[in-house]
Amino acid sequence: MKDLSSEFKDKKVLITGGLGMIGSTIAIKLVNYGANVTLVDSCIEPYGANLFNIEPIKDKVTINISDIRDKESIKMLVKNKDIIFNLAGQVSHNDSMDNPYLDADINYIGHLTVLECLRKHNPDAVILHAGSRLQFGRIEYLPVDEKHPLRPRTPYALNKTAAENTYFFYHDVHGIRFVAFRIANPYGPRSQMRHNKYSMINWFIRQAMESRTLKVFGDGGQIRDYIYVDDLAEAFIQASANSTCHGKVFNVGSGIGTKFKDMAETIVATVGDGGVEYVPWPHNYINVETGDHITDISKIHEATGWKPVIDLSEGIKNTYEYYKKNNAYYWG
Ligand SMILES: NC(=O)c1ccc[n+]([C@@H]2O[C@H](COP(=O)([O-])OP(=O)(O)OC[C@H]3O[C@@H](n4cnc5c(N)ncnc54)[C@H](O)[C@@H]3O)[C@@H](O)[C@H]2O)c1
C-alpha cells in the first residue's frame, strides 16, 4: 500500500456529503495527512449529516452548506481542487422506491452536475464515486466480482448505475479521471442512528443499547459483507492517489460473508443487552432482496495493496464504544 503521509500534504480536497459517515471519516484521515479539506453538505433530513462527525477536525476544515444540484455553488467549489470525493447521496433503497424522482435528482442529476462543473471549470481533478453492491441486483455467483451482471432492482441502484456510466462517459469522452466503487454494507462510527433506512448494524447497535429486540428477517441465514468505515475510507484514499485506478470500477467490501443472525448475535453479545427475534420478511424488503452477498476484493487489492484490517467483531466493538460515549449527538 502507498505511504500517504506526504502524498496529501497541502492537496486541495473537496468532499461532497462530507458531514455524513463515509465523508467525515475520509476527511479526518486527510486532515491528518495535511490536506486542505473543504466539506460540502446539504444537511437534508433524514440523511446522515452531523456536525459532531467532524468534531476532531472542526477548526481545520472549511464547511459549505450547499446542494450538489446547485450548479452555481458547485461551479465555485470544484475550482482549484485536486481531488473530489463525490459522496453526497440519498442512501435509502426503500425511500427510492417511494420517491424515485428525488433519488434520480440527487444520485443521478446531482452527480451529473458535479461532472459538468468539473468538465468546464477543473478538468484535471480526480473524482471518486460511491456506488453500491445493490447495482448487481440478484446475485448469480459468489464472490461477486466486477464482471457480475448489473440488474438493479431499486431506483437507488438504477441511479447509482446511471451515475457510474456517466463517470465512464466523462472519462472516455472528456478525459475526466475518476474511480468508481461499488460498496458492500458499510457500518461504524459517525453513521446516523435515528432510523433504520440504511446501516443496519448501526441501527441494531442502538436497539441493543436500548435493551430492545433486534428483528431479523426470515431465519437470518442471509449472508452479507460488512465493511468497517475506516477500512472503506482508506480504500477511497488509496484509490484516489493511485493512477492505475483511474477510469476503473472496483468492488469494495471486507471479502468475508457473515450470516445476518451471526451479526445480530455478535451485537447482542458485545453490548451485553437486547435480544434477537426472528420475524417474517416484510413485503418491501423481500421484493428487493438480492440474495447472499460476498465481495471479491481482489481487483482493488491488486491495484492498491489495500485490504481491510478491522474484522466484524472488532468493528462492532469500536462502533458500540463510540456511541456509548457520544450517543447524545446521535440519538434523536
Ligand atoms: N451507507 C451505505 O449503506 C452505503 C452503501 C453503498 C454506498 N453508499 C454511498 O456512499 C455515500 C455516502 O454515504 P454514507 O453512508 O456516508 O451516508 P450518509 O447519509 O451518512 O452521508 C451522505 C451525506 O450526503 C449528504 N447529501 C445528501 N444529498 C445531498 C445533496 N443533494 N447535496 C449535498 N449533500 C447531500 C447528506 O446530508 C449526508 O451527510 C452515498 O453516496 C451513498 O449512497 C452508502
Tab-separated table of C-alpha atoms and ligand atoms in Angstrom:
chain	number	residue	atom	x	y	z
A	1	MET	CA	0.000	0.000	0.000
A	2	LYS	CA	1.228	3.501	-0.794
A	3	ASP	CA	2.603	5.557	2.130
A	4	LEU	CA	0.273	8.531	2.008
A	5	SER	CA	1.798	10.675	4.741
A	6	SER	CA	3.364	13.049	2.198
A	7	GLU	CA	1.064	12.363	-0.764
A	8	PHE	CA	-1.782	14.545	0.528
A	9	LYS	CA	0.209	17.352	2.147
A	10	ASP	CA	-1.377	20.668	1.041
A	11	LYS	CA	-3.580	18.870	-1.534
A	12	LYS	CA	-6.888	20.652	-2.060
A	13	VAL	CA	-9.678	18.161	-1.455
A	14	LEU	CA	-13.446	18.586	-1.796
A	15	ILE	CA	-15.745	16.055	-0.115
A	16	THR	CA	-19.437	16.229	-1.013
A	17	GLY	CA	-21.671	14.585	1.583
A	18	GLY	CA	-18.737	15.463	3.823
A	19	LEU	CA	-20.754	15.618	7.045
A	20	GLY	CA	-22.007	12.043	6.582
A	21	MET	CA	-20.447	8.806	7.826
A	22	ILE	CA	-18.066	7.964	4.976
A	23	GLY	CA	-17.230	11.568	4.000
A	24	SER	CA	-16.334	12.656	7.537
A	25	THR	CA	-14.180	9.561	8.071
A	26	ILE	CA	-12.215	10.344	4.902
A	27	ALA	CA	-11.953	13.996	5.993
A	28	ILE	CA	-10.437	13.115	9.389
A	29	LYS	CA	-7.810	10.924	7.726
A	30	LEU	CA	-6.931	13.523	5.076
A	31	VAL	CA	-6.629	16.398	7.563
A	32	ASN	CA	-4.178	14.215	9.492
A	33	TYR	CA	-2.165	13.848	6.256
A	34	GLY	CA	-2.016	17.640	5.957
A	35	ALA	CA	-4.610	18.071	3.210
A	36	ASN	CA	-6.608	21.253	2.793
A	37	VAL	CA	-10.175	19.895	3.056
A	38	THR	CA	-13.493	21.511	2.098
A	39	LEU	CA	-16.726	19.729	3.039
A	40	VAL	CA	-19.964	20.284	1.134
A	41	ASP	CA	-23.236	19.027	2.534
A	42	SER	CA	-26.881	19.993	2.033
A	43	CYS	CA	-27.866	18.686	5.509
A	44	ILE	CA	-31.224	17.438	4.181
A	45	GLU	CA	-33.297	15.336	6.605
A	46	PRO	CA	-33.269	12.365	7.141
A	47	TYR	CA	-29.776	11.835	5.753
A	48	GLY	CA	-26.629	11.397	7.799
A	49	ALA	CA	-25.156	14.914	8.087
A	50	ASN	CA	-23.932	15.597	11.623
A	51	LEU	CA	-21.546	18.382	12.633
A	52	PHE	CA	-20.328	16.257	15.527
A	53	ASN	CA	-18.877	13.843	12.931
A	54	ILE	CA	-16.070	16.306	12.292
A	55	GLU	CA	-15.518	17.339	15.916
A	56	PRO	CA	-11.800	16.325	15.919
A	57	ILE	CA	-11.069	18.478	12.826
A	58	LYS	CA	-13.719	21.199	13.059
A	59	ASP	CA	-11.175	24.035	13.157
A	60	LYS	CA	-9.128	22.595	10.308
A	61	VAL	CA	-11.729	22.238	7.544
A	62	THR	CA	-13.925	24.563	5.527
A	63	ILE	CA	-17.628	23.720	5.596
A	64	ASN	CA	-20.005	24.808	2.852
A	65	ILE	CA	-23.708	24.058	3.223
A	66	SER	CA	-24.664	23.521	-0.428
A	67	ASP	CA	-26.526	21.047	-2.542
A	68	ILE	CA	-24.728	19.167	-5.331
A	69	ARG	CA	-27.711	20.033	-7.562
A	70	ASP	CA	-26.880	23.743	-7.196
A	71	LYS	CA	-24.798	24.471	-10.330
A	72	GLU	CA	-23.579	27.907	-9.213
A	73	SER	CA	-22.289	26.680	-5.841
A	74	ILE	CA	-20.681	23.586	-7.292
A	75	LYS	CA	-19.039	25.594	-10.071
A	76	MET	CA	-17.242	27.705	-7.440
A	77	LEU	CA	-16.479	24.766	-5.165
A	78	VAL	CA	-14.800	22.476	-7.720
A	79	LYS	CA	-12.408	25.169	-8.934
A	80	ASN	CA	-8.751	24.626	-7.927
A	81	LYS	CA	-9.401	21.281	-6.198
A	82	ASP	CA	-7.028	18.360	-6.770
A	83	ILE	CA	-9.373	15.567	-5.639
A	84	ILE	CA	-13.141	15.367	-5.212
A	85	PHE	CA	-14.766	12.609	-3.181
A	86	ASN	CA	-18.295	12.912	-4.563
A	87	LEU	CA	-20.144	11.101	-1.780
A	88	ALA	CA	-23.336	13.166	-1.481
A	89	GLY	CA	-26.291	10.844	-1.759
A	90	GLN	CA	-29.747	9.707	-0.831
A	91	VAL	CA	-28.862	6.312	0.676
A	92	SER	CA	-32.167	4.526	1.384
A	93	HIS	CA	-33.188	1.997	-1.271
A	94	ASN	CA	-36.694	1.750	0.257
A	95	ASP	CA	-37.169	5.530	0.072
A	96	SER	CA	-36.065	5.394	-3.564
A	97	MET	CA	-38.986	3.007	-4.263
A	98	ASP	CA	-41.411	5.566	-2.759
A	99	ASN	CA	-39.829	8.597	-4.417
A	100	PRO	CA	-37.764	7.617	-7.465
A	101	TYR	CA	-37.704	11.227	-8.736
A	102	LEU	CA	-35.898	12.547	-5.656
A	103	ASP	CA	-33.440	9.676	-5.821
A	104	ALA	CA	-32.724	10.378	-9.513
A	105	ASP	CA	-32.419	14.084	-8.786
A	106	ILE	CA	-29.719	13.593	-6.143
A	107	ASN	CA	-27.986	10.345	-7.106
A	108	TYR	CA	-28.009	10.917	-10.870
A	109	ILE	CA	-28.644	14.592	-11.764
A	110	GLY	CA	-26.629	15.833	-8.764
A	111	HIS	CA	-23.640	13.784	-9.865
A	112	LEU	CA	-24.078	14.894	-13.476
A	113	THR	CA	-23.975	18.484	-12.208
A	114	VAL	CA	-20.662	17.935	-10.419
A	115	LEU	CA	-19.181	16.240	-13.511
A	116	GLU	CA	-20.345	19.042	-15.813
A	117	CYS	CA	-18.825	21.657	-13.486
A	118	LEU	CA	-15.603	19.660	-13.485
A	119	ARG	CA	-15.526	19.407	-17.287
A	120	LYS	CA	-15.997	23.166	-17.629
A	121	HIS	CA	-14.017	24.514	-14.699
A	122	ASN	CA	-11.479	21.932	-13.481
A	123	PRO	CA	-10.967	19.013	-15.889
A	124	ASP	CA	-7.659	17.978	-14.289
A	125	ALA	CA	-9.129	16.960	-10.909
A	126	VAL	CA	-9.616	13.331	-9.876
A	127	ILE	CA	-13.171	12.433	-8.791
A	128	LEU	CA	-14.488	9.416	-6.868
A	129	HIS	CA	-17.978	7.884	-6.908
A	130	ALA	CA	-19.647	5.840	-4.139
A	131	GLY	CA	-21.807	3.235	-5.864
A	132	SER	CA	-23.437	0.250	-4.219
A	133	ARG	CA	-23.464	-3.542	-4.222
A	134	LEU	CA	-27.196	-3.157	-4.956
A	135	GLN	CA	-26.264	-2.266	-8.548
A	136	PHE	CA	-25.801	-6.024	-9.154
A	137	GLY	CA	-29.404	-6.931	-8.297
A	138	ARG	CA	-29.978	-10.671	-7.759
A	139	ILE	CA	-26.655	-12.325	-7.171
A	140	GLU	CA	-25.777	-15.085	-9.647
A	141	TYR	CA	-22.444	-16.253	-8.185
A	142	LEU	CA	-20.146	-15.669	-5.220
A	143	PRO	CA	-17.880	-13.947	-4.519
A	144	VAL	CA	-19.163	-11.031	-6.611
A	145	ASP	CA	-16.522	-9.598	-8.919
A	146	GLU	CA	-16.742	-6.501	-11.121
A	147	LYS	CA	-17.833	-8.582	-14.147
A	148	HIS	CA	-21.030	-9.775	-12.434
A	149	PRO	CA	-24.069	-8.537	-14.461
A	150	LEU	CA	-25.774	-5.350	-13.281
A	151	ARG	CA	-29.548	-5.819	-12.894
A	152	PRO	CA	-30.666	-3.091	-10.436
A	153	ARG	CA	-33.886	-3.809	-8.511
A	154	THR	CA	-34.440	-0.382	-6.937
A	155	PRO	CA	-34.371	3.200	-8.269
A	156	TYR	CA	-31.421	3.770	-5.887
A	157	ALA	CA	-29.409	1.032	-7.603
A	158	LEU	CA	-30.576	2.185	-11.054
A	159	ASN	CA	-29.496	5.765	-10.436
A	160	LYS	CA	-26.157	4.669	-8.966
A	161	THR	CA	-25.617	2.629	-12.149
A	162	ALA	CA	-26.637	5.527	-14.393
A	163	ALA	CA	-24.263	7.792	-12.468
A	164	GLU	CA	-21.439	5.240	-12.741
A	165	ASN	CA	-21.975	5.050	-16.525
A	166	THR	CA	-21.857	8.835	-16.623
A	167	TYR	CA	-18.461	8.853	-14.881
A	168	PHE	CA	-17.236	6.424	-17.576
A	169	PHE	CA	-18.674	8.710	-20.267
A	170	TYR	CA	-16.909	11.790	-18.868
A	171	HIS	CA	-13.670	9.784	-18.673
A	172	ASP	CA	-13.857	8.272	-22.146
A	173	VAL	CA	-15.089	11.375	-23.982
A	174	HIS	CA	-13.862	14.301	-21.874
A	175	GLY	CA	-10.784	12.795	-20.218
A	176	ILE	CA	-12.032	13.235	-16.628
A	177	ARG	CA	-10.106	10.960	-14.239
A	178	PHE	CA	-12.457	9.056	-11.916
A	179	VAL	CA	-12.637	5.991	-9.696
A	180	ALA	CA	-15.980	4.269	-9.044
A	181	PHE	CA	-16.639	1.988	-6.082
A	182	ARG	CA	-19.478	-0.490	-5.619
A	183	ILE	CA	-19.614	-0.691	-1.858
A	184	ALA	CA	-20.955	-3.643	0.164
A	185	ASN	CA	-22.546	-2.912	3.586
A	186	PRO	CA	-20.628	-0.175	5.430
A	187	TYR	CA	-21.032	0.474	9.157
A	188	GLY	CA	-19.182	2.113	12.017
A	189	PRO	CA	-18.769	5.353	13.960
A	190	ARG	CA	-20.372	8.550	12.606
A	191	SER	CA	-23.338	6.878	10.881
A	192	GLN	CA	-26.770	8.357	11.549
A	193	MET	CA	-28.638	6.400	14.288
A	194	ARG	CA	-32.115	7.956	14.043
A	195	HIS	CA	-33.755	5.476	11.653
A	196	ASN	CA	-33.236	2.062	10.076
A	197	LYS	CA	-33.412	3.157	6.430
A	198	TYR	CA	-29.711	2.216	5.981
A	199	SER	CA	-26.709	0.979	8.021
A	200	MET	CA	-28.483	-1.931	9.767
A	201	ILE	CA	-25.514	-2.778	12.006
A	202	ASN	CA	-25.616	0.724	13.436
A	203	TRP	CA	-29.358	0.559	13.965
A	204	PHE	CA	-29.058	-2.843	15.678
A	205	ILE	CA	-26.334	-1.474	17.986
A	206	ARG	CA	-28.680	1.293	19.070
A	207	GLN	CA	-31.528	-1.209	19.583
A	208	ALA	CA	-29.315	-3.395	21.786
A	209	MET	CA	-28.068	-0.352	23.737
A	210	GLU	CA	-31.720	0.489	24.459
A	211	SER	CA	-32.464	-3.100	25.618
A	212	ARG	CA	-34.708	-3.719	22.626
A	213	THR	CA	-35.213	-6.729	20.377
A	214	LEU	CA	-33.259	-6.906	17.109
A	215	LYS	CA	-35.748	-8.055	14.457
A	216	VAL	CA	-34.087	-10.431	11.985
A	217	PHE	CA	-35.990	-11.259	8.797
A	218	GLY	CA	-36.638	-14.940	7.988
A	219	ASP	CA	-34.223	-17.404	9.556
A	220	GLY	CA	-31.370	-14.895	9.497
A	221	GLY	CA	-29.355	-17.115	7.173
A	222	GLN	CA	-28.893	-14.389	4.515
A	223	ILE	CA	-25.218	-13.548	4.023
A	224	ARG	CA	-23.872	-10.014	3.836
A	225	ASP	CA	-20.419	-8.474	3.523
A	226	TYR	CA	-19.892	-5.807	6.211
A	227	ILE	CA	-17.105	-3.268	5.733
A	228	TYR	CA	-15.904	-1.074	8.598
A	229	VAL	CA	-15.972	2.600	7.650
A	230	ASP	CA	-12.288	3.266	8.445
A	231	ASP	CA	-11.267	0.467	6.094
A	232	LEU	CA	-13.593	1.821	3.427
A	233	ALA	CA	-12.233	5.366	3.842
A	234	GLU	CA	-8.683	4.030	3.464
A	235	ALA	CA	-9.686	2.256	0.223
A	236	PHE	CA	-11.112	5.524	-1.164
A	237	ILE	CA	-7.971	7.436	-0.264
A	238	GLN	CA	-5.615	4.788	-1.689
A	239	ALA	CA	-7.607	4.604	-4.947
A	240	SER	CA	-7.628	8.392	-5.318
A	241	ALA	CA	-3.837	8.518	-5.070
A	242	ASN	CA	-3.140	5.616	-7.401
A	243	SER	CA	-3.215	6.493	-11.097
A	244	THR	CA	-3.653	2.842	-12.113
A	245	CYS	CA	-7.137	3.007	-10.523
A	246	HIS	CA	-8.298	5.942	-12.627
A	247	GLY	CA	-11.011	5.164	-15.185
A	248	LYS	CA	-11.952	1.947	-13.375
A	249	VAL	CA	-14.659	0.464	-11.169
A	250	PHE	CA	-13.918	-1.586	-8.036
A	251	ASN	CA	-15.986	-3.725	-5.701
A	252	VAL	CA	-15.168	-2.825	-2.100
A	253	GLY	CA	-16.154	-4.867	0.939
A	254	SER	CA	-14.497	-6.998	3.573
A	255	GLY	CA	-14.373	-10.019	1.280
A	256	ILE	CA	-15.992	-12.035	4.086
A	257	GLY	CA	-19.585	-13.270	4.235
A	258	THR	CA	-21.459	-13.188	7.555
A	259	LYS	CA	-24.930	-14.550	8.255
A	260	PHE	CA	-27.337	-11.837	9.332
A	261	LYS	CA	-28.184	-13.735	12.529
A	262	ASP	CA	-24.471	-14.026	13.445
A	263	MET	CA	-24.064	-10.260	13.008
A	264	ALA	CA	-27.114	-9.646	15.247
A	265	GLU	CA	-25.946	-12.103	17.904
A	266	THR	CA	-22.447	-10.568	17.932
A	267	ILE	CA	-24.050	-7.179	18.617
A	268	VAL	CA	-26.176	-8.512	21.492
A	269	ALA	CA	-23.114	-10.246	22.997
A	270	THR	CA	-20.893	-7.148	22.583
A	271	VAL	CA	-23.410	-4.701	24.019
A	272	GLY	CA	-24.488	-7.190	26.693
A	273	ASP	CA	-28.107	-6.199	26.232
A	274	GLY	CA	-31.057	-6.636	23.872
A	275	GLY	CA	-32.182	-9.847	22.201
A	276	VAL	CA	-32.771	-11.343	18.745
A	277	GLU	CA	-36.224	-12.128	17.353
A	278	TYR	CA	-36.933	-13.808	14.006
A	279	VAL	CA	-39.815	-12.234	12.043
A	280	PRO	CA	-41.282	-12.847	8.544
A	281	TRP	CA	-39.791	-10.834	5.681
A	282	PRO	CA	-41.780	-7.613	5.099
A	283	HIS	CA	-43.030	-7.257	1.515
A	284	ASN	CA	-40.957	-4.121	0.761
A	285	TYR	CA	-37.749	-5.964	1.722
A	286	ILE	CA	-38.331	-9.391	0.126
A	287	ASN	CA	-39.203	-7.570	-3.091
A	288	VAL	CA	-35.749	-6.067	-3.478
A	289	GLU	CA	-33.751	-8.828	-1.742
A	290	THR	CA	-30.633	-9.650	-3.733
A	291	GLY	CA	-29.655	-12.960	-2.131
A	292	ASP	CA	-26.372	-13.667	-0.386
A	293	HIS	CA	-23.516	-11.263	-0.998
A	294	ILE	CA	-19.759	-11.648	-0.598
A	295	THR	CA	-17.452	-9.199	-2.349
A	296	ASP	CA	-14.471	-10.276	-4.424
A	297	ILE	CA	-11.926	-7.630	-3.387
A	298	SER	CA	-9.001	-8.958	-5.433
A	299	LYS	CA	-9.143	-6.166	-8.072
A	300	ILE	CA	-8.808	-3.298	-5.559
A	301	HIS	CA	-6.198	-5.281	-3.608
A	302	GLU	CA	-4.089	-5.897	-6.719
A	303	ALA	CA	-4.349	-2.248	-7.823
A	304	THR	CA	-3.531	-0.616	-4.475
A	305	GLY	CA	-2.383	-3.266	-1.984
A	306	TRP	CA	-5.380	-2.288	0.165
A	307	LYS	CA	-7.136	-4.831	2.295
A	308	PRO	CA	-9.411	-4.394	5.310
A	309	VAL	CA	-7.808	-4.627	8.751
A	310	ILE	CA	-10.792	-4.416	11.137
A	311	ASP	CA	-12.839	-7.607	11.413
A	312	LEU	CA	-16.544	-7.619	12.243
A	313	SER	CA	-16.287	-8.263	15.976
A	314	GLU	CA	-13.661	-5.525	16.436
A	315	GLY	CA	-15.660	-3.154	14.229
A	316	ILE	CA	-18.855	-3.755	16.224
A	317	LYS	CA	-16.959	-3.232	19.486
A	318	ASN	CA	-15.411	0.047	18.235
A	319	THR	CA	-18.792	1.258	16.998
A	320	TYR	CA	-20.508	0.411	20.291
A	321	GLU	CA	-17.735	2.210	22.263
A	322	TYR	CA	-18.112	5.293	20.050
A	323	TYR	CA	-21.871	5.586	20.582
A	324	LYS	CA	-21.654	4.737	24.280
A	325	LYS	CA	-19.512	7.857	24.630
A	326	ASN	CA	-21.272	10.084	22.080
A	327	ASN	CA	-24.895	8.926	21.900
A	328	ALA	CA	-26.174	12.380	22.907
A	329	TYR	CA	-25.063	13.642	19.476
A	330	TYR	CA	-26.736	10.833	17.505
A	331	TRP	CA	-29.932	9.699	19.238
A	332	GLY	CA	-32.949	11.734	18.287
B	1	LIG	N1	-24.241	3.598	3.920
B	1	LIG	C1	-24.448	2.688	2.960
B	1	LIG	O1	-25.098	1.645	3.202
B	1	LIG	C2	-23.839	2.876	1.588
B	1	LIG	C3	-23.606	1.757	0.766
B	1	LIG	C4	-23.092	1.951	-0.502
B	1	LIG	C5	-22.850	3.236	-0.976
B	1	LIG	N2	-23.099	4.302	-0.164
B	1	LIG	C6	-22.905	5.653	-0.704
B	1	LIG	O2	-21.880	6.325	-0.006
B	1	LIG	C7	-22.166	7.727	0.034
B	1	LIG	C8	-22.046	8.234	1.452
B	1	LIG	O3	-22.988	7.545	2.252
B	1	LIG	P1	-22.931	7.482	3.848
B	1	LIG	O4	-23.056	6.061	4.223
B	1	LIG	O5	-21.797	8.292	4.360
B	1	LIG	O6	-24.343	8.155	4.180
B	1	LIG	P2	-24.664	9.489	4.994
B	1	LIG	O7	-26.125	9.686	4.934
B	1	LIG	O8	-24.027	9.410	6.332
B	1	LIG	O9	-23.912	10.599	4.126
B	1	LIG	C9	-24.465	11.113	2.940
B	1	LIG	C10	-24.349	12.624	3.040
B	1	LIG	O10	-24.753	13.213	1.797
B	1	LIG	C11	-25.455	14.410	2.127
B	1	LIG	N3	-26.308	14.744	0.982
B	1	LIG	C12	-27.425	14.098	0.576
B	1	LIG	N4	-27.936	14.711	-0.506
B	1	LIG	C13	-27.128	15.766	-0.776
B	1	LIG	C14	-27.130	16.769	-1.782
B	1	LIG	N5	-28.085	16.790	-2.708
B	1	LIG	N6	-26.131	17.682	-1.791
B	1	LIG	C15	-25.165	17.668	-0.835
B	1	LIG	N7	-25.126	16.736	0.156
B	1	LIG	C16	-26.093	15.802	0.170
B	1	LIG	C17	-26.245	14.066	3.374
B	1	LIG	O11	-26.665	15.223	4.085
B	1	LIG	C18	-25.246	13.216	4.133
B	1	LIG	O12	-24.464	13.988	5.025
B	1	LIG	C19	-23.575	7.899	-0.563
B	1	LIG	O13	-23.450	8.339	-1.899
B	1	LIG	C20	-24.153	6.511	-0.502
B	1	LIG	O14	-25.134	6.277	-1.498
B	1	LIG	C21	-23.555	4.154	1.121
